[in-house]
Structure formats: structure tokens, C-alpha cells
PDB file of C-alpha atoms in Angstrom:
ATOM      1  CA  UNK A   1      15.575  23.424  -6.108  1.00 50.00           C
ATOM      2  CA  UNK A   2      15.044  21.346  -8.920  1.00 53.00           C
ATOM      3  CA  UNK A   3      18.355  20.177  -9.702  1.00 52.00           C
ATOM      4  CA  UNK A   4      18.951  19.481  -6.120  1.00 59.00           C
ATOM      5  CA  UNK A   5      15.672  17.165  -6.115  1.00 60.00           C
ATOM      6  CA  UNK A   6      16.931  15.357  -9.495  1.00 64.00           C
ATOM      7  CA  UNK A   7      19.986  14.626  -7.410  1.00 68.00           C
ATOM      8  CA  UNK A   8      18.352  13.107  -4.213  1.00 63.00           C
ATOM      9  CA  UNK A   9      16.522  10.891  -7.099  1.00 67.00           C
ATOM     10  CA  UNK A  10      19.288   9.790  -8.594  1.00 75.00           C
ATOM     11  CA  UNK A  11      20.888   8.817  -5.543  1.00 79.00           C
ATOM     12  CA  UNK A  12      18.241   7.016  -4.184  1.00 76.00           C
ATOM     13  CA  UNK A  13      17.969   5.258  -7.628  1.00 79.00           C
ATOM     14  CA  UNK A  14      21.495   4.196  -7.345  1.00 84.00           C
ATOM     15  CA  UNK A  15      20.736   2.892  -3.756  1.00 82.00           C
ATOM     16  CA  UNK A  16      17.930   0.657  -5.280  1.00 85.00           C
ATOM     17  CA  UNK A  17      19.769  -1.022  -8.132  1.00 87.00           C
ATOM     18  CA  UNK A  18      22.435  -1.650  -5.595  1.00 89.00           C
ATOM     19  CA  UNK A  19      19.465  -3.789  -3.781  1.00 89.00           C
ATOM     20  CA  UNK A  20      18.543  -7.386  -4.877  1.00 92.00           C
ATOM     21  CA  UNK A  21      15.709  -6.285  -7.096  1.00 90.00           C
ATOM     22  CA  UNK A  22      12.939  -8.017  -4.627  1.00 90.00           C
ATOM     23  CA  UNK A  23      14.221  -6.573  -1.818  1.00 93.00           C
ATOM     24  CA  UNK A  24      14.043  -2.994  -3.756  1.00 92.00           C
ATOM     25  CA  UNK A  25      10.559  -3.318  -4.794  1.00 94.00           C
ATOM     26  CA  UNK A  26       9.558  -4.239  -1.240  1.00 94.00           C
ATOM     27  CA  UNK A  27      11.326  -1.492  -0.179  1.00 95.00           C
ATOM     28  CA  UNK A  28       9.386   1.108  -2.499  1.00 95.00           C
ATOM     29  CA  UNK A  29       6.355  -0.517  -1.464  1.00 95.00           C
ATOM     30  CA  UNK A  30       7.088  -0.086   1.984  1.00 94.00           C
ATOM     31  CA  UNK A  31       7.760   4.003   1.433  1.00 95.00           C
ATOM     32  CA  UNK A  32       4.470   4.134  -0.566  1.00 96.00           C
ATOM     33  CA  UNK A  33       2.684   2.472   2.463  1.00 93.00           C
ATOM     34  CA  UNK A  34       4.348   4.724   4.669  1.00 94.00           C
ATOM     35  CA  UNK A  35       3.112   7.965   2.643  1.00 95.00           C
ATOM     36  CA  UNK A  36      -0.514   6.143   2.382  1.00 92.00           C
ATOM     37  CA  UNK A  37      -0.472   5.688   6.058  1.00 90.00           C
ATOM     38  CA  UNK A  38       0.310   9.283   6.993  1.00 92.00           C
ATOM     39  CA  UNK A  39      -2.013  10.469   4.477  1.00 94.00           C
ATOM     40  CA  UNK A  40      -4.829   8.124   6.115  1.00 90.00           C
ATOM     41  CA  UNK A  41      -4.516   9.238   9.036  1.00 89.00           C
ATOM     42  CA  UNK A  42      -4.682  13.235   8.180  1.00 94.00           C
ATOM     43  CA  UNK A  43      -8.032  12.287   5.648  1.00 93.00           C
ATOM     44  CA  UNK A  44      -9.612   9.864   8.457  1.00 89.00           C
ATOM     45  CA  UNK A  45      -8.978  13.076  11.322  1.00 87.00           C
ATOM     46  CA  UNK A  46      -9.999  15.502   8.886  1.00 94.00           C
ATOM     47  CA  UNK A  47     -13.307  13.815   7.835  1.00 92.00           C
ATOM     48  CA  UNK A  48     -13.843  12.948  11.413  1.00 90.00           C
ATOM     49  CA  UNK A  49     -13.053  16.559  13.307  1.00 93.00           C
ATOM     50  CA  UNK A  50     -13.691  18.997  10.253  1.00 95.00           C
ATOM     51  CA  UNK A  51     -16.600  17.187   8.748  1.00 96.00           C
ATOM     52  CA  UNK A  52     -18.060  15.919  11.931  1.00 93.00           C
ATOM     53  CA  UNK A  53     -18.614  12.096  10.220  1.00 88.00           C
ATOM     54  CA  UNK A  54     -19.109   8.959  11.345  1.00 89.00           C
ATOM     55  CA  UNK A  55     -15.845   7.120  12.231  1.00 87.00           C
ATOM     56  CA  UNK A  56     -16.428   4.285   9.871  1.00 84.00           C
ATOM     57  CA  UNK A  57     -17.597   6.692   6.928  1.00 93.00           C
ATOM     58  CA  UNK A  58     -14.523   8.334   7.687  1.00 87.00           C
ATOM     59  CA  UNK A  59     -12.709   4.991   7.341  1.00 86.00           C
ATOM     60  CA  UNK A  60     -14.377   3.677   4.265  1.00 91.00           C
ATOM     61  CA  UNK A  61     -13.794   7.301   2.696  1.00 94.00           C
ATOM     62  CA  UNK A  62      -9.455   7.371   4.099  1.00 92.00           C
ATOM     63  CA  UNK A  63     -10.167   3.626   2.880  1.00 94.00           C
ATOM     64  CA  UNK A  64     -11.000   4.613  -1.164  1.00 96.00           C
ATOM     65  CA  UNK A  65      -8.412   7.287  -1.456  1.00 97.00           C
ATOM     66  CA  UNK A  66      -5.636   6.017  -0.056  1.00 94.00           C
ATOM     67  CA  UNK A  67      -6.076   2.613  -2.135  1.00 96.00           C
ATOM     68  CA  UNK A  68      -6.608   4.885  -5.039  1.00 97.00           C
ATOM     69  CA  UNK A  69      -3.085   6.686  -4.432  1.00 97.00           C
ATOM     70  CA  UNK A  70      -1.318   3.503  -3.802  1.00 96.00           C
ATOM     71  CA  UNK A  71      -2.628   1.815  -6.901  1.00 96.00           C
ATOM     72  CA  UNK A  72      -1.156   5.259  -9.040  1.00 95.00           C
ATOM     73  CA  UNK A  73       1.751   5.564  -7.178  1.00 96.00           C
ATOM     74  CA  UNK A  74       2.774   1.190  -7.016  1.00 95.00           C
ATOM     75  CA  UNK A  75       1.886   1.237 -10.892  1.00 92.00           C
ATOM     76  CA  UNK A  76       4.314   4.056 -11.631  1.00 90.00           C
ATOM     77  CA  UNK A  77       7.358   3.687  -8.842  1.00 90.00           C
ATOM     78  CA  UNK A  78       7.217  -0.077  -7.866  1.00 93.00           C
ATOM     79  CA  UNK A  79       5.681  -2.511 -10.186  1.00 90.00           C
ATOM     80  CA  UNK A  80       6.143  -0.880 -13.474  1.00 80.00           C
ATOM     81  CA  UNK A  81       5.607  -3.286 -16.281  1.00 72.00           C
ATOM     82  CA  UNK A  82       5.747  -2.679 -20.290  1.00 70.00           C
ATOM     83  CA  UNK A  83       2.568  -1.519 -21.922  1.00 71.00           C
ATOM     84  CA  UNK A  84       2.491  -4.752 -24.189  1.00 68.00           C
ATOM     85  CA  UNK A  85       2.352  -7.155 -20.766  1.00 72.00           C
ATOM     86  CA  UNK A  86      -0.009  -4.620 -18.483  1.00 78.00           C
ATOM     87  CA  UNK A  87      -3.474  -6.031 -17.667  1.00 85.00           C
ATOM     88  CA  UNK A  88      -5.767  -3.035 -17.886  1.00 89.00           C
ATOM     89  CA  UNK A  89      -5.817  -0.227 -15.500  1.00 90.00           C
ATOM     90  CA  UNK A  90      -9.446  -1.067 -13.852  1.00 94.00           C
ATOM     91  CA  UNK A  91      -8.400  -4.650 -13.805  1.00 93.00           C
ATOM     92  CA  UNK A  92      -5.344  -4.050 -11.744  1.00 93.00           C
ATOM     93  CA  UNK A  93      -6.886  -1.334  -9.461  1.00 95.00           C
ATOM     94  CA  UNK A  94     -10.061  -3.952  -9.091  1.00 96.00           C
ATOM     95  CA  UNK A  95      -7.099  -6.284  -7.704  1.00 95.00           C
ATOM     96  CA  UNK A  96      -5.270  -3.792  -5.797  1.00 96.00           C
ATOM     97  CA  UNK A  97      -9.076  -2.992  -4.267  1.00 96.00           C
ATOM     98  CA  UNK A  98      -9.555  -6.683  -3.570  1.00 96.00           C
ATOM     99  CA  UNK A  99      -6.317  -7.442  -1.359  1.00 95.00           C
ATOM    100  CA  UNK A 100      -6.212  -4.321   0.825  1.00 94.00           C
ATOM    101  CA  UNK A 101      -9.941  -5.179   1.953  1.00 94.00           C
ATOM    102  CA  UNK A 102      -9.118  -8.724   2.367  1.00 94.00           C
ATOM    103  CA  UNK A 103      -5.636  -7.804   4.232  1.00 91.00           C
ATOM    104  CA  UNK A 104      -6.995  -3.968   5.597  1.00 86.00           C
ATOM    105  CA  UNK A 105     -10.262  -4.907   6.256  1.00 85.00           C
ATOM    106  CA  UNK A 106     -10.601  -8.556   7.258  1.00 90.00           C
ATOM    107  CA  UNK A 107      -7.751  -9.966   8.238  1.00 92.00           C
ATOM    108  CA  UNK A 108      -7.007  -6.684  10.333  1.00 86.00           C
ATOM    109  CA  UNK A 109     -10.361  -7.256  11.943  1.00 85.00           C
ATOM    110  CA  UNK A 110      -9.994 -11.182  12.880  1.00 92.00           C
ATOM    111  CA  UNK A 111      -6.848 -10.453  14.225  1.00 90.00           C
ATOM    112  CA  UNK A 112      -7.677  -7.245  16.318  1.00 86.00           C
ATOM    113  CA  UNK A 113     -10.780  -9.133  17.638  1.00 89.00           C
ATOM    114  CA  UNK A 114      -8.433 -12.422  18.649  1.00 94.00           C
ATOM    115  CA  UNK A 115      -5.133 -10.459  19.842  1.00 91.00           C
ATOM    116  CA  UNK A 116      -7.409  -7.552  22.128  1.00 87.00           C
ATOM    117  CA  UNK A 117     -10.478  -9.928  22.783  1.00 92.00           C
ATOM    118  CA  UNK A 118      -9.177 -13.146  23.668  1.00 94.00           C
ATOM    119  CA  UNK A 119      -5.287 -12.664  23.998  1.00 96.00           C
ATOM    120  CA  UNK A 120      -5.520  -9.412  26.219  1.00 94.00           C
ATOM    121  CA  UNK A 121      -3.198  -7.503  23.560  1.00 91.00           C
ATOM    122  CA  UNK A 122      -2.994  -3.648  24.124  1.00 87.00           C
ATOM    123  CA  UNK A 123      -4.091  -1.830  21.030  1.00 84.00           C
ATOM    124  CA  UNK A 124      -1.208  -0.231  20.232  1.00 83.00           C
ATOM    125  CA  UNK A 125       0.565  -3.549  20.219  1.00 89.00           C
ATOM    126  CA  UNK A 126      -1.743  -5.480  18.108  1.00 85.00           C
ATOM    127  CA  UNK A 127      -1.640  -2.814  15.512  1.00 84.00           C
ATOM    128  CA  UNK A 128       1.801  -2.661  15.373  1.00 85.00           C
ATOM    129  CA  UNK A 129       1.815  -6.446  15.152  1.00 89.00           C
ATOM    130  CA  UNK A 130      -0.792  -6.648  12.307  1.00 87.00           C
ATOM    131  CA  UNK A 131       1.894  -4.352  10.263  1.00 86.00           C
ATOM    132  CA  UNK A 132       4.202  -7.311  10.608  1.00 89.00           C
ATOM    133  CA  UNK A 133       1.714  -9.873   8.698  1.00 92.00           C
ATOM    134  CA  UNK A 134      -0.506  -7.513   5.902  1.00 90.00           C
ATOM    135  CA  UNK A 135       2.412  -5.337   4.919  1.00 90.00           C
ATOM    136  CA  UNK A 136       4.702  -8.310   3.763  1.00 93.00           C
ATOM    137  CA  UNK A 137       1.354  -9.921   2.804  1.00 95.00           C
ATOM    138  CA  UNK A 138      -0.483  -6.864   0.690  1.00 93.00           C
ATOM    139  CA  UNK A 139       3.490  -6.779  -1.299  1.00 94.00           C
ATOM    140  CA  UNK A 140       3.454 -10.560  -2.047  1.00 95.00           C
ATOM    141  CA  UNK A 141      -0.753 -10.042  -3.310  1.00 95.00           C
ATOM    142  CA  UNK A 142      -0.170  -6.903  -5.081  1.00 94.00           C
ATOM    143  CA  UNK A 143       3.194  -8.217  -7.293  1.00 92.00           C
ATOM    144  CA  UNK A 144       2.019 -11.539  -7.811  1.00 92.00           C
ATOM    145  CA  UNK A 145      -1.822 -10.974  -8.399  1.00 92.00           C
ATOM    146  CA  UNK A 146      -2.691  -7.440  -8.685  1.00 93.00           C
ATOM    147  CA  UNK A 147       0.089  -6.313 -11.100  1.00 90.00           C
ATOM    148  CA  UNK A 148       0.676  -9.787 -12.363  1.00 85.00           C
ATOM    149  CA  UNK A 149       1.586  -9.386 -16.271  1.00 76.00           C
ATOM    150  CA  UNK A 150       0.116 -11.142 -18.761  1.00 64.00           C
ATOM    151  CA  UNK A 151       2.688 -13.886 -19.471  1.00 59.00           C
ATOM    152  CA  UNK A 152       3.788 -14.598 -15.205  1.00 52.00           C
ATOM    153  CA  UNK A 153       1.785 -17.702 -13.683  1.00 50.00           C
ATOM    154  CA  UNK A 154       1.772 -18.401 -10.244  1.00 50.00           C
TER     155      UNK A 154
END
């Protein structure tokens, strides 16, 4: 099993360098969100059905861990930098913190409220549609401000 897994890495390794290295990164990113969002929505259920919470505790609680597990899993798979040109851990996850509540949080909730509220846009639609602005928009935040290394300027 494990040999088989070290070649499924190494493929998909090869795949990425293949990549423009941007479009690569994005493209981690994009599979972290995707395991963050799956994972969101089994904590947000859980907390919601099991433990019989409020919907917004449950969201504030899916909120902190999944931000948590996308800091750990970004800083190790997608914007790995060299120890000597890291910021420090709490700064970074501070950062990380920072742009999904402006993107997840606020700009989600400006744009729900205008798209359902005063546009007429179906739910399912608008969400979809938010996808296409915070994901490209919580990449572009986390590589050039939250895991910005010491010596890049913007």
C-alpha cells in the first residue's frame, strides 16, 4: 500500500513541475480548498445535527478548524519557503486568519446580500459564483501577504 501511494505522489509531483510554477501552486491551493471545503461541511453538519448548536456557532467553530488545517497543510504542500526567509508561524497563521474572514466572511456576505437581495440570484448560484472571486482572491492574499517571505515586497 505504501509503495503504491509513494507512486501516485511521485506522479502527481511530476505533473506539477510540468506546470508553470504559478499555475501549480494555484492548483495545490485549489485541492487544499477542496479538502477544507468537504471537511467544513462534515464539522458544520456534525456540530449542527450531533451537537444540536447554533448554526453560526457551528460556522465560527467549521470556521477555526478548517483555517487551522489550511494554514498546516498551504505551509507544508503549497507555499513552502526556507526556514531562513519564513516569517513566524503565528505571524503567518494571524495572516492566513485575516484574509479568509475578510474573503469568507465579508466579502461572502456583501455579495450574498447584493446577488440574493437585490439581484434575485438563487442561492445555489450565488455561492457557486462567490467561488469564482474569493478562491482566486484568498490564493493571490495568502502567497503574496500571508506567506510573504522576508525579502519579497509587493
Amino acid at each position: 500500500m505504501k509503495l503504491n501511494n509513494s507512486r501516485q505522489n511521485n506522479r502527481m509531483d511530476r505533473l506539477f513541475r510540468k506546470l508553470p510554477p504559478s499555475l501549480a501552486q494555484f492548483l495545490k491551493f485549489g485541492i487544499v480548498g477542496a479538502v477544507n471545503t468537504v471537511l467544513s461541511y462534515i464539522i458544520t453538519n456534525t456540530c449542527y445535527y450531533g451537537l444540536r448548536l447554533h448554526e453560526q456557532i457551528c460556522n465560527l467553530i467549521s470556521f477555526l478548524i478548517t483555517v487551522l488545517i489550511s494554514y498546516l497543510l498551504n505551509s507544508r504542500f503549497v507555499f513552502r519557503q526556507q526556514e531562513e526567509l519564513r516569517q513566524p508561524w503565528y505571524k503567518a497563521l494571524a495572516k492566513v486568519y485575516a484574509s479568509y474572514a475578510l474573503t469568507e466572511l465579508v466579502l461572502t456576505g456583501i455579495l450574498l446580500f447584493i446577488q440574493e437581495r437585490l439581484l434575485g440570484i438563487p442561492h445555489f448560484i450565488a455561492t457557486f459564483l462567490n467561488l469564482c472571486i474569493t478562491v482566486p482572491l484568498n490564493f493571490i492574499l495568502n502567497k503574496f501577504w500571508a506567506y510573504r517571505q522576508k525579502h519579497d515586497t509587493l
